[in-house]
Amino acid sequence: MVSSAHAISSGLAKDGGLFVPRDFPPVALAEIDAMKGKPYGDRAVQILSRYLTDFSEEELRECVSAAYSKEKFGGFAAPLHLLKKDTDILELWHGPTSAFKDMALQILPHFLTRAVRKTGEQKKSVILVATSGDTGKAAMAGFSDVPDTEVIVFYPHGGVSDAQRLQMTTQRGNNVHAVAVEGNFDDAQTGVKLLFGKAELAAELKEQGCAFSSANSINWGRLVPQIVYYFSAYADAVEKGRIQNGTEIVFSVPTGNFGDILAGYYAKLMGLPVKKFICASNSNNVLTDFINTGTYDRNREFHRTISPSMDILVSSNLERLLYEKTEHNSEKINEWMDALQEKGAYSIGRDIQDAVVSDFFGAWIDEIETQETISDVFNNYGYVLDPHSAVAYKALQKYRLMTSDETYGIVLSTASPFKFSDVVLRALYPDDYEGKVLTAFEAMDELSQKARIDIPQGLKELRGLPERESDIVAPGEMEKEVKKILAID
Ligand SMILES: *Cc1c(COP(=O)(O)O)cnc(C)c1O
């Protein structure tokens, strides 16, 4: 067992395993009721203090006020947008980078700098990040010019949207770096994991007073802030009269690395009344198959989709779910993870699968359905969804159709539609743009004018910012690149 400060500062356990909470502190319905009408920061302190027990309440308050300030989120950090009687939208993209990663990555630097002080482990944290698009920018923005940190982001070359790339390559801060990897997200993520495991490299870093840490959702410090908004959204649904406190609801979550949805499951283990989590995927439907068959099989074609932040075939947080579902059988999990590495597949057996299915429903949505959903929701409710959120919205509809369960549901909306303006614009007005090529900014302007919604400040500001050229490296060259950036040997 380790302290929360140690888990946050190191990111990954020494043996390459992931940190998990020893137990799940219960939150009573009365406490959820007490969240009604409270600022997001108060709700966050209430939940965070249950886990970060080596942080004082005052420290947590400082972290929370710095992270979820009005300047950064423009108001309440995670508002529930009321769509219709049985479905609301939890908007998680009001932060500086317009994607839900801000919910965790705005607060992680504050946790991390305090954690390092507490553990006295090293002078400088070198934060390695693999990104499918949104984590990279959010980490760079969160850590920009934070003393004693160096952030190195690896993103798939050609595998992110124009807006996502621009967000990274225009980010200011001498301590933040974006590097393009020839390959897809899984290649970048595997490369980062390998770097974490290199004892020799760790020793070299240590000599310089540095140590690796992670800003990916493998870091416990990134998961725990995500538990907060499930409670917060539930309290809002009670407050708005959608449900009575204590009623079980469903959450539909657009899923890639299984971090966001896992945080929801942790909230359920703490007592949040949830009937099901809809695990929504795009055509990279490895999780849908896993939930439906009990076999995880990454041996399949990788698809580049219009919801690129979910283009993932190896969901790193699934390990944490299995830890709970096997009643902490680490041996079994190691066996499965070895099989995943060696054969690309493993099967969990009927009993464990049943346990997974009792909490999760898997559904996947193809490209055409995603576009149709963006268009349908806009035409029916005047609300613009980004492609990821559209996948989750449609998956909830599929769940209702297949199970006849009409329970009230909350759809997690993980990105502003303006991060994917081109895709959204063409989904809404297919005939107007056939054959036309638009720059990222032209698409934003058109979307803003036609759908009558405002471009988020952070994206507007990208225009005219100087772009820094990224290095492009093969997966095998990532170590060399890290050393170059850190000026080691
Ligand atoms: C990261 C991301 C997801 C997937 O979240 P996970 O925690 O990896 O499952 C979904 N949508 C968007 C917009 C994202 O940036």
Coordinates of C-alpha atoms and ligand atoms in Angstrom, one line a residue:
M1 CA 0.0 0.0 0.0
V2 CA 1.2 3.5 -0.8
S3 CA 0.0 7.0 0.0
S4 CA -2.1 9.0 -2.5
A5 CA 0.8 11.4 -2.9
H6 CA 3.2 8.6 -3.9
A7 CA 0.6 7.2 -6.4
I8 CA 0.2 10.5 -8.0
S9 CA 3.8 11.5 -8.2
S10 CA 5.0 8.2 -9.7
G11 CA 2.0 7.6 -12.0
L12 CA 2.7 3.9 -12.4
A13 CA 3.8 1.3 -9.9
K14 CA 7.4 0.0 -10.1
D15 CA 6.3 -3.3 -11.6
G16 CA 4.4 -1.6 -14.3
G17 CA 1.0 -2.2 -12.6
L18 CA -1.6 0.4 -12.0
F19 CA -2.5 1.9 -8.6
V20 CA -6.0 1.3 -7.4
P21 CA -7.8 2.5 -4.3
R22 CA -7.7 0.1 -1.3
D23 CA -11.4 0.6 -0.7
F24 CA -14.2 2.8 -1.8
P25 CA -15.4 5.3 0.8
P26 CA -19.2 5.4 1.0
V27 CA -21.1 8.5 0.1
A28 CA -24.6 8.6 1.6
L29 CA -27.7 9.9 -0.2
A30 CA -27.9 12.7 2.3
E31 CA -24.5 13.9 1.2
I32 CA -25.5 13.9 -2.5
D33 CA -28.6 15.9 -1.4
A34 CA -26.3 18.4 0.3
M35 CA -24.5 19.0 -3.0
K36 CA -27.6 20.6 -4.5
G37 CA -27.0 24.3 -5.2
K38 CA -23.3 24.1 -4.2
P39 CA -20.5 25.3 -6.4
Y40 CA -18.5 22.7 -8.3
G41 CA -15.4 23.3 -6.2
D42 CA -17.3 22.4 -3.0
R43 CA -18.6 19.2 -4.5
A44 CA -15.1 18.3 -5.7
V45 CA -13.5 18.8 -2.3
Q46 CA -16.2 16.7 -0.7
I47 CA -15.3 13.7 -3.0
L48 CA -11.5 14.3 -3.3
S49 CA -11.0 14.4 0.4
R50 CA -12.2 10.8 0.7
Y51 CA -9.3 9.6 -1.4
L52 CA -6.5 12.1 -1.1
T53 CA -6.2 11.6 2.7
D54 CA -2.7 12.9 2.9
F55 CA -3.8 16.3 1.5
S56 CA -5.3 18.7 4.0
E57 CA -8.7 20.1 3.2
E58 CA -7.1 23.5 2.8
E59 CA -4.7 22.1 0.2
L60 CA -7.5 20.5 -1.7
R61 CA -9.4 23.8 -1.6
E62 CA -6.4 25.5 -3.1
C63 CA -6.1 22.9 -5.8
V64 CA -9.7 23.0 -6.7
S65 CA -10.0 26.8 -6.8
A66 CA -7.0 27.1 -9.0
A67 CA -8.2 24.3 -11.3
Y68 CA -12.0 25.0 -11.7
S69 CA -11.9 28.8 -11.6
K70 CA -14.4 31.0 -13.5
E71 CA -11.5 32.3 -15.7
K72 CA -10.8 28.8 -16.8
F73 CA -14.2 27.3 -17.1
G74 CA -16.3 30.3 -17.7
G75 CA -18.7 29.4 -14.9
F76 CA -19.9 26.1 -13.4
A77 CA -17.3 23.6 -14.5
A78 CA -19.5 20.6 -15.5
P79 CA -23.1 21.8 -16.2
L80 CA -26.0 19.5 -17.0
H81 CA -27.7 20.7 -20.2
L82 CA -31.4 19.8 -20.0
L83 CA -32.3 18.1 -23.3
K84 CA -35.5 16.2 -22.8
K85 CA -37.4 14.5 -20.0
D86 CA -35.5 11.2 -20.1
T87 CA -32.1 12.3 -21.3
D88 CA -29.8 15.1 -20.3
I89 CA -26.3 16.0 -21.4
L90 CA -23.4 16.5 -19.0
E91 CA -21.1 19.0 -20.7
L92 CA -17.5 18.4 -19.7
W93 CA -15.8 20.6 -22.2
H94 CA -16.0 24.1 -20.8
G95 CA -12.3 24.1 -19.8
P96 CA -9.4 25.8 -21.6
T97 CA -8.9 23.1 -24.2
S98 CA -12.6 22.4 -25.0
A99 CA -12.4 18.7 -24.1
F100 CA -13.2 16.8 -21.0
K101 CA -9.6 16.0 -20.3
D102 CA -9.4 19.4 -18.7
M103 CA -11.6 18.2 -15.8
A104 CA -8.6 16.2 -14.6
L105 CA -5.6 17.8 -16.2
Q106 CA -6.3 21.3 -14.9
I107 CA -6.1 19.9 -11.3
L108 CA -3.4 17.2 -11.8
P109 CA -0.4 19.7 -11.8
H110 CA -1.6 21.1 -8.5
F111 CA -1.8 17.6 -7.0
L112 CA 1.5 16.7 -8.5
T113 CA 3.6 19.6 -7.3
R114 CA 2.2 19.1 -3.8
A115 CA 2.6 15.4 -3.9
V116 CA 6.3 15.7 -4.9
R117 CA 6.8 18.1 -2.0
K118 CA 5.2 15.6 0.4
T119 CA 7.2 12.6 -0.8
G120 CA 10.4 14.4 -1.4
E121 CA 11.1 11.9 -4.2
Q122 CA 12.7 14.0 -6.9
K123 CA 13.4 17.5 -8.1
K124 CA 11.8 17.4 -11.5
S125 CA 8.9 15.4 -12.8
V126 CA 9.1 14.3 -16.4
I127 CA 5.6 13.7 -17.6
L128 CA 5.3 11.4 -20.5
V129 CA 2.0 11.5 -22.4
A130 CA 0.6 9.4 -25.2
T131 CA -2.4 11.1 -26.8
S132 CA -5.1 10.3 -29.2
G133 CA -5.6 14.1 -29.5
D134 CA -7.1 15.7 -26.5
T135 CA -5.0 14.6 -23.5
G136 CA -1.9 16.1 -25.2
K137 CA -3.2 19.6 -25.3
A138 CA -4.9 19.4 -22.0
A139 CA -1.6 18.2 -20.3
M140 CA 0.4 20.9 -22.1
A141 CA -2.1 23.6 -21.0
G142 CA -2.3 22.3 -17.5
F143 CA 1.5 22.1 -17.0
S144 CA 2.6 25.0 -19.1
D145 CA 5.4 26.8 -17.1
V146 CA 4.7 24.8 -13.9
P147 CA 8.1 24.8 -12.2
D148 CA 10.0 21.5 -12.0
T149 CA 7.9 19.8 -14.6
E150 CA 8.7 18.8 -18.2
V151 CA 5.9 17.5 -20.4
I152 CA 6.6 15.4 -23.5
V153 CA 3.5 14.5 -25.5
F154 CA 3.5 11.8 -28.2
Y155 CA 0.7 12.0 -30.7
P156 CA -0.1 9.8 -33.8
H157 CA 1.3 11.6 -36.9
G158 CA -1.7 12.4 -39.1
G159 CA -4.1 10.8 -36.6
V160 CA -5.5 13.9 -34.9
S161 CA -7.8 16.6 -36.1
D162 CA -6.4 19.9 -37.5
A163 CA -7.7 21.7 -34.4
Q164 CA -6.2 19.2 -32.1
R165 CA -2.8 19.4 -33.8
L166 CA -2.9 23.2 -33.8
Q167 CA -3.8 23.3 -30.2
M168 CA -0.6 21.3 -29.3
T169 CA 1.8 23.0 -31.7
T170 CA 0.8 26.5 -30.7
Q171 CA 0.9 25.9 -26.9
R172 CA 3.2 28.3 -25.1
G173 CA 5.6 27.2 -22.3
N174 CA 9.2 26.2 -22.4
N175 CA 8.6 23.0 -20.5
V176 CA 6.0 21.4 -22.8
H177 CA 6.8 19.5 -26.0
A178 CA 4.7 17.8 -28.7
V179 CA 6.2 15.0 -30.8
A180 CA 4.5 13.2 -33.7
V181 CA 4.9 9.4 -33.8
E182 CA 4.8 7.4 -37.0
G183 CA 2.0 5.1 -36.1
N184 CA -1.4 5.1 -34.3
F185 CA -2.3 5.9 -30.7
D186 CA -1.7 2.3 -29.5
D187 CA 1.9 2.6 -30.9
A188 CA 2.4 5.8 -29.0
Q189 CA 0.9 4.4 -25.8
T190 CA 2.9 1.2 -26.0
G191 CA 6.1 3.3 -26.6
V192 CA 5.4 5.4 -23.5
K193 CA 4.7 2.2 -21.4
L194 CA 8.1 0.8 -22.6
L195 CA 9.9 4.0 -21.6
F196 CA 8.4 3.7 -18.1
G197 CA 9.7 0.2 -17.8
K198 CA 13.3 0.9 -18.8
A199 CA 15.4 0.6 -15.6
E200 CA 18.5 2.0 -17.2
L201 CA 16.7 5.1 -18.4
A202 CA 15.1 5.6 -15.0
A203 CA 18.6 5.4 -13.4
E204 CA 19.9 8.1 -15.8
L205 CA 17.0 10.3 -15.0
K206 CA 17.5 9.8 -11.3
E207 CA 21.1 11.0 -11.6
Q208 CA 19.7 14.3 -13.0
G209 CA 17.2 14.5 -10.1
C210 CA 14.3 13.6 -12.5
A211 CA 11.7 10.9 -12.5
F212 CA 9.0 9.9 -14.9
S213 CA 5.4 10.5 -14.1
S214 CA 2.2 10.2 -16.2
A215 CA -0.6 12.4 -17.1
N216 CA -2.5 9.6 -18.9
S217 CA -5.5 8.1 -17.1
I218 CA -3.2 5.3 -15.8
N219 CA -2.3 8.0 -13.2
W220 CA -4.6 7.8 -10.2
G221 CA -4.4 11.5 -9.9
R222 CA -6.2 11.8 -13.2
L223 CA -9.0 9.3 -12.4
V224 CA -10.0 10.7 -9.0
P225 CA -11.2 14.1 -10.3
Q226 CA -13.4 12.3 -12.8
I227 CA -15.4 10.6 -10.1
V228 CA -16.6 14.0 -8.9
Y229 CA -18.7 14.9 -11.9
Y230 CA -20.8 11.8 -11.8
F231 CA -21.9 12.8 -8.3
S232 CA -22.3 16.4 -9.4
A233 CA -24.5 15.5 -12.4
Y234 CA -26.6 13.2 -10.3
A235 CA -27.2 15.9 -7.7
D236 CA -28.1 18.3 -10.5
A237 CA -30.6 15.8 -11.9
V238 CA -32.2 15.6 -8.5
E239 CA -32.2 19.4 -8.1
K240 CA -33.8 19.9 -11.5
G241 CA -36.6 17.4 -10.6
R242 CA -35.6 14.8 -13.2
I243 CA -35.3 12.1 -10.6
Q244 CA -35.8 11.6 -6.9
N245 CA -32.7 11.1 -4.8
G246 CA -31.9 7.4 -4.6
T247 CA -33.4 6.5 -8.0
E248 CA -31.1 4.5 -10.2
I249 CA -30.1 6.1 -13.5
V250 CA -27.9 5.2 -16.5
F251 CA -24.9 7.0 -17.8
S252 CA -23.7 6.7 -21.4
V253 CA -20.0 7.3 -21.8
P254 CA -18.0 7.7 -25.0
T255 CA -15.1 5.4 -24.3
G256 CA -11.5 4.9 -25.4
N257 CA -9.1 4.1 -22.7
F258 CA -11.9 3.2 -20.2
G259 CA -10.8 6.0 -17.8
D260 CA -13.9 8.1 -17.8
I261 CA -16.3 5.3 -17.5
L262 CA -14.2 3.6 -14.8
A263 CA -14.4 6.7 -12.7
G264 CA -18.2 6.4 -13.0
Y265 CA -18.0 2.8 -11.8
Y266 CA -15.9 3.9 -8.9
A267 CA -18.7 6.4 -8.1
K268 CA -21.2 3.6 -8.1
L269 CA -19.0 1.5 -5.7
M270 CA -19.1 4.6 -3.4
G271 CA -22.9 4.5 -3.4
L272 CA -24.1 6.5 -6.4
P273 CA -27.3 5.0 -7.6
V274 CA -26.5 3.8 -11.1
K275 CA -28.3 0.9 -12.9
K276 CA -26.0 0.7 -15.9
F277 CA -23.1 2.3 -17.6
I278 CA -23.4 2.3 -21.4
C279 CA -19.9 1.8 -22.8
A280 CA -20.1 3.5 -26.1
S281 CA -17.5 2.9 -28.9
N282 CA -17.0 3.8 -32.5
S283 CA -16.0 1.2 -35.1
N284 CA -13.0 0.3 -33.0
N285 CA -15.5 -1.9 -31.1
V286 CA -13.1 -4.0 -29.1
L287 CA -14.9 -3.1 -25.8
T288 CA -18.4 -3.9 -27.2
D289 CA -17.2 -7.3 -28.1
F290 CA -15.5 -7.8 -24.8
I291 CA -18.6 -7.0 -22.8
N292 CA -20.8 -9.2 -25.1
T293 CA -18.5 -12.2 -25.3
G294 CA -16.0 -12.1 -22.4
T295 CA -13.1 -12.1 -24.8
Y296 CA -10.9 -9.2 -25.4
D297 CA -9.3 -9.4 -28.8
R298 CA -7.2 -6.6 -30.3
N299 CA -6.4 -8.6 -33.4
R300 CA -8.6 -6.6 -35.7
E301 CA -8.3 -3.8 -38.2
F302 CA -7.7 -0.4 -36.7
H303 CA -10.1 2.3 -38.0
R304 CA -9.4 6.0 -38.2
T305 CA -12.8 7.5 -37.4
I306 CA -14.5 10.9 -37.1
S307 CA -14.3 10.4 -33.3
P308 CA -10.5 10.0 -33.1
S309 CA -10.2 10.3 -29.3
M310 CA -11.8 6.9 -29.2
D311 CA -9.7 5.2 -31.8
I312 CA -8.1 2.8 -29.4
L313 CA -7.7 -1.0 -29.4
V314 CA -6.0 -1.4 -26.0
S315 CA -7.9 0.2 -23.2
S316 CA -5.4 0.5 -20.4
N317 CA -7.9 1.1 -17.6
L318 CA -9.8 -2.2 -18.1
E319 CA -7.2 -3.8 -15.9
R320 CA -8.6 -1.8 -13.0
L321 CA -12.1 -2.9 -13.6
L322 CA -11.0 -6.5 -13.8
Y323 CA -9.2 -6.1 -10.5
E324 CA -12.6 -5.3 -8.8
K325 CA -14.5 -7.9 -10.8
T326 CA -12.1 -10.7 -9.8
E327 CA -12.1 -9.6 -6.2
H328 CA -8.5 -8.5 -6.5
N329 CA -7.1 -11.5 -8.2
S330 CA -3.8 -10.0 -9.4
E331 CA -2.5 -13.3 -10.5
K332 CA -5.4 -13.9 -12.9
I333 CA -5.0 -10.3 -14.2
N334 CA -1.3 -10.7 -14.9
E335 CA -2.1 -13.9 -16.8
W336 CA -4.6 -12.0 -19.0
M337 CA -2.3 -9.0 -19.5
D338 CA 0.5 -11.3 -20.5
A339 CA -1.8 -13.1 -23.0
L340 CA -2.9 -9.7 -24.3
Q341 CA 0.7 -8.8 -24.9
E342 CA 1.7 -12.1 -26.4
K343 CA -1.4 -13.1 -28.4
G344 CA -3.4 -9.9 -28.4
A345 CA -6.3 -11.6 -26.7
Y346 CA -7.6 -13.1 -23.5
S347 CA -10.9 -14.5 -22.2
I348 CA -12.3 -13.8 -18.7
G349 CA -14.8 -16.7 -18.4
R350 CA -18.5 -16.7 -17.9
D351 CA -18.7 -15.7 -14.2
I352 CA -16.5 -12.6 -14.5
Q353 CA -18.3 -11.7 -17.7
D354 CA -21.6 -11.9 -15.9
A355 CA -20.2 -9.6 -13.3
V356 CA -19.1 -7.1 -15.9
V357 CA -22.5 -7.2 -17.7
S358 CA -24.3 -6.5 -14.4
D359 CA -22.8 -3.0 -14.6
F360 CA -22.0 -2.3 -18.2
F361 CA -23.8 -2.5 -21.5
G362 CA -21.6 -2.3 -24.7
A363 CA -22.8 -0.7 -27.9
W364 CA -20.9 0.7 -30.9
I365 CA -21.9 3.2 -33.5
D366 CA -20.6 3.4 -37.1
E367 CA -19.6 6.6 -39.0
I368 CA -22.9 7.1 -40.8
E369 CA -25.0 6.6 -37.6
T370 CA -22.7 9.2 -35.8
Q371 CA -23.3 11.8 -38.6
E372 CA -27.0 11.1 -38.5
T373 CA -27.2 11.5 -34.8
I374 CA -25.5 14.9 -34.9
S375 CA -28.0 15.9 -37.5
D376 CA -31.1 14.4 -35.7
V377 CA -30.3 15.9 -32.3
F378 CA -29.8 19.3 -33.9
N379 CA -33.0 19.2 -35.9
N380 CA -35.1 17.9 -33.0
Y381 CA -33.6 19.8 -30.0
G382 CA -31.4 22.6 -31.5
Y383 CA -28.4 21.1 -29.7
V384 CA -25.0 20.5 -31.4
L385 CA -23.1 17.4 -30.3
D386 CA -19.5 16.6 -31.2
P387 CA -18.9 13.2 -32.8
H388 CA -17.8 11.5 -29.6
S389 CA -20.8 12.7 -27.6
A390 CA -23.0 11.7 -30.6
V391 CA -21.7 8.2 -30.3
A392 CA -22.7 8.1 -26.6
Y393 CA -26.1 9.6 -27.3
K394 CA -26.9 7.0 -30.0
A395 CA -25.5 4.2 -27.8
L396 CA -28.1 5.1 -25.1
Q397 CA -30.8 4.9 -27.7
K398 CA -29.6 1.5 -28.8
Y399 CA -29.6 0.4 -25.1
R400 CA -33.2 1.5 -24.7
L401 CA -34.2 -0.2 -27.9
M402 CA -32.5 -3.5 -27.1
T403 CA -33.5 -3.7 -23.4
S404 CA -36.8 -1.8 -23.3
D405 CA -35.3 -0.1 -20.3
E406 CA -36.5 3.5 -20.3
T407 CA -34.6 4.7 -17.2
Y408 CA -33.6 8.3 -17.2
G409 CA -30.1 8.7 -18.6
I410 CA -27.2 11.2 -18.7
V411 CA -25.0 11.3 -21.8
L412 CA -21.4 12.5 -21.1
S413 CA -20.4 15.1 -23.6
T414 CA -16.7 15.0 -23.9
A415 CA -15.8 17.7 -26.4
S416 CA -17.0 20.9 -27.8
P417 CA -18.4 20.5 -31.4
F418 CA -15.9 23.2 -32.5
K419 CA -13.0 20.8 -31.9
F420 CA -14.4 18.8 -34.8
S421 CA -16.0 21.6 -36.8
D422 CA -15.4 20.1 -40.2
V423 CA -17.1 16.8 -39.3
V424 CA -20.0 18.4 -37.5
L425 CA -20.6 21.0 -40.3
R426 CA -20.8 18.3 -42.9
A427 CA -23.1 16.2 -40.8
L428 CA -25.4 19.1 -40.4
Y429 CA -25.3 20.5 -43.9
P430 CA -24.0 17.7 -46.2
D431 CA -25.0 19.3 -49.4
D432 CA -23.4 22.7 -48.8
Y433 CA -19.9 21.4 -48.4
E434 CA -19.6 18.6 -50.9
G435 CA -16.2 18.7 -52.5
K436 CA -15.2 21.8 -50.6
V437 CA -12.0 21.9 -48.5
L438 CA -12.1 24.1 -45.5
T439 CA -9.3 25.1 -43.1
A440 CA -9.9 24.4 -39.4
F441 CA -10.8 28.1 -38.8
E442 CA -13.1 28.4 -41.8
A443 CA -15.0 25.4 -40.6
M444 CA -15.3 26.9 -37.1
D445 CA -16.6 30.2 -38.5
E446 CA -19.2 28.4 -40.7
L447 CA -20.4 26.2 -37.9
S448 CA -20.7 29.2 -35.6
Q449 CA -22.7 31.2 -38.1
K450 CA -25.0 28.4 -39.3
A451 CA -25.8 26.8 -36.0
R452 CA -25.7 30.1 -34.1
I453 CA -23.4 29.0 -31.3
D454 CA -20.2 30.7 -30.1
I455 CA -16.7 29.4 -30.7
P456 CA -15.0 28.7 -27.4
Q457 CA -12.4 31.4 -26.5
G458 CA -9.5 28.9 -26.4
L459 CA -10.1 27.7 -29.9
K460 CA -10.7 31.2 -31.3
E461 CA -7.4 32.3 -29.9
L462 CA -5.5 29.7 -31.9
R463 CA -5.8 31.8 -35.0
G464 CA -2.7 33.6 -35.7
L465 CA -0.6 31.9 -33.0
P466 CA 2.8 30.8 -34.3
E467 CA 2.9 27.0 -34.9
R468 CA 6.0 25.2 -33.6
E469 CA 7.1 22.4 -35.8
S470 CA 6.9 19.0 -34.1
D471 CA 9.6 16.4 -34.5
I472 CA 8.4 13.2 -36.2
V473 CA 9.8 10.0 -34.9
A474 CA 9.4 6.3 -35.3
P475 CA 8.1 4.4 -32.2
G476 CA 11.7 3.0 -31.8
E477 CA 13.1 6.5 -31.6
M478 CA 11.0 7.7 -28.7
E479 CA 13.7 7.1 -26.1
K480 CA 16.3 9.1 -28.1
E481 CA 13.8 11.9 -28.4
V482 CA 13.1 12.0 -24.7
K483 CA 16.9 12.2 -24.0
K484 CA 17.3 14.9 -26.6
I485 CA 14.6 17.0 -25.0
L486 CA 15.9 16.5 -21.5
A487 CA 19.5 17.1 -22.8
I488 CA 20.7 13.9 -21.3
D489 CA 24.0 12.5 -22.8
Ligands
LIG1 C1 -10.3 11.0 -24.2 C2 -11.6 11.1 -24.8 C3 -12.6 10.1 -24.8 C4 -12.3 8.8 -24.1 O1 -12.1 8.8 -22.8 P1 -11.4 7.6 -22.0 O2 -11.3 8.0 -20.6 O3 -10.1 7.4 -22.7 O4 -12.3 6.4 -22.2 C5 -13.8 10.4 -25.3 N1 -14.1 11.6 -25.9 C6 -13.1 12.6 -26.0 C7 -13.5 13.9 -26.7 C8 -11.9 12.4 -25.4 O5 -11.0 13.4 -25.5

